[in-house]
Amino acid sequence: MQQLDFSEQLEKIVQKDPRYVREAYLFLRDALDFTIKARRKAKELDQHVTGQQLLDGIRQYALKQFGPMVPTVFEYWGVRRGEDFGAMVFNFISVGIFGKTDTDSVDDFMGGYTFHDAFVAPFLPEKPPVHTRLPAPAPAKELL
């Protein structure tokens, strides 16, 4: 049996599970690369990335790539919560693009951050604006 290249495997995934668009999977692959590089830079010895570590890497990478537009981009892609990334990871695993350990589970992506806390809150003003009333204008002097 001939092994499919990445693009062909990705097309199979999107056809089988149309909840998420191709771009979401490409982003996820890039976010995993970003997470692995960050872990190497931090000299973390364990090469395996857990679900929660990947979610944190996704958060950092998304903010770096899209800034305050993250919620809009993710919504367009069909990604609404961390569990969606878990489903996508396991879709990658099902075709051999990603690997997993015996203890890895789609449940590893549950209970992480909310998208509001991760992608909206960082861009909210720190303090609500203080509304002060300006003094009433002084009466105009009559011109003679």
XYZ file of C-alpha atoms in Angstrom:
144
model
C 0.000 0.000 0.000
C 1.363 3.404 -0.973
C 1.704 5.910 1.843
C -0.244 9.109 1.265
C 1.561 12.429 1.497
C 0.496 15.020 4.054
C -1.869 16.879 1.706
C -3.663 13.687 0.706
C -3.952 12.557 4.320
C -5.304 15.957 5.291
C -7.912 15.802 2.539
C -9.020 12.395 3.854
C -9.384 13.850 7.354
C -11.427 16.852 6.180
C -13.698 14.623 4.097
C -14.224 12.209 6.991
C -14.709 14.941 9.626
C -15.881 18.194 8.003
C -16.295 20.055 11.316
C -12.918 21.749 10.834
C -11.467 23.292 7.697
C -8.088 22.486 6.200
C -6.557 25.744 7.483
C -7.340 24.762 11.067
C -5.310 21.569 10.662
C -2.428 23.445 9.051
C -2.475 25.884 11.961
C -2.505 22.975 14.445
C 0.534 21.392 12.818
C 2.381 24.734 12.946
C 1.300 25.253 16.567
C 2.721 21.836 17.491
C 6.035 22.778 15.833
C 5.973 26.089 17.738
C 5.306 24.242 21.020
C 8.102 21.724 20.456
C 10.586 24.505 19.642
C 9.550 26.454 22.755
C 10.025 23.349 24.917
C 13.478 22.737 23.419
C 14.413 26.364 24.026
C 13.294 25.991 27.652
C 15.447 22.834 27.779
C 12.544 20.600 28.760
C 13.841 17.057 28.472
C 10.608 15.195 27.739
C 10.004 15.379 23.979
C 6.370 14.293 24.283
C 3.868 17.154 24.300
C 0.784 16.626 26.464
C -2.660 17.879 25.539
C -2.490 20.735 28.030
C 1.019 21.710 26.881
C -0.186 21.776 23.289
C -3.199 23.899 24.255
C -0.830 26.394 25.880
C 1.351 26.394 22.761
C -1.742 26.879 20.598
C -2.737 29.858 22.756
C 0.689 31.478 22.457
C 1.032 30.783 18.744
C -2.503 31.976 17.940
C -1.989 35.255 19.786
C 1.320 35.735 17.984
C -0.209 34.999 14.569
C -3.643 36.612 14.818
C -3.686 38.919 17.861
C -7.206 40.064 18.750
C -8.593 38.320 15.636
C -8.095 34.823 17.122
C -11.770 34.324 18.088
C -12.910 35.351 14.611
C -10.405 33.090 12.852
C -11.140 30.103 15.086
C -14.900 30.546 14.674
C -14.476 30.616 10.894
C -12.481 27.383 11.120
C -15.128 25.692 13.294
C -12.901 25.670 16.383
C -14.810 26.855 19.450
C -13.031 25.267 22.433
C -9.940 23.339 23.418
C -11.722 20.042 22.946
C -11.976 20.824 19.229
C -8.185 20.839 19.041
C -8.200 17.480 20.828
C -10.531 16.058 18.170
C -8.254 17.428 15.456
C -5.152 15.940 17.111
C -6.798 12.538 17.225
C -7.854 12.900 13.589
C -4.157 13.425 12.798
C -3.275 10.398 14.931
C -5.840 8.251 13.095
C -3.965 8.692 9.795
C -0.477 8.518 11.303
C 0.483 12.190 11.018
C 0.817 12.604 14.800
C 1.838 9.936 17.272
C 0.597 9.234 20.784
C 1.508 7.376 23.926
C -0.678 4.732 25.565
C -1.860 7.283 28.110
C -2.832 10.018 25.631
C -6.547 10.680 25.324
C -8.825 13.217 23.687
C -9.892 14.003 27.272
C -6.432 15.545 27.826
C -7.744 18.607 26.002
C -10.672 19.138 28.369
C -10.666 21.594 31.234
C -8.118 23.983 29.797
C -8.646 27.678 29.300
C -11.813 29.221 27.963
C -11.426 30.960 24.631
C -12.701 34.173 26.220
C -9.992 34.092 28.910
C -7.260 33.146 26.440
C -8.103 35.226 23.389
C -10.484 38.046 24.345
C -9.431 39.066 27.865
C -5.820 39.962 26.899
C -7.175 42.712 24.657
C -9.732 44.197 27.031
C -8.859 47.509 28.698
C -7.292 47.002 32.101
C -9.444 49.624 33.793
C -12.863 50.796 32.780
C -12.769 54.365 31.500
C -13.534 56.986 34.106
C -16.320 59.241 32.947
C -16.101 62.699 34.420
C -18.386 65.568 33.726
C -16.842 68.693 32.402
C -17.805 71.874 34.230
C -20.611 73.865 32.685
C -19.328 76.586 30.391
C -19.189 80.067 31.841
C -21.883 82.420 30.587
C -20.812 84.441 27.579
C -20.051 88.101 28.196
C -22.058 90.598 26.276
C -20.171 92.416 23.586
C -20.823 96.144 23.318
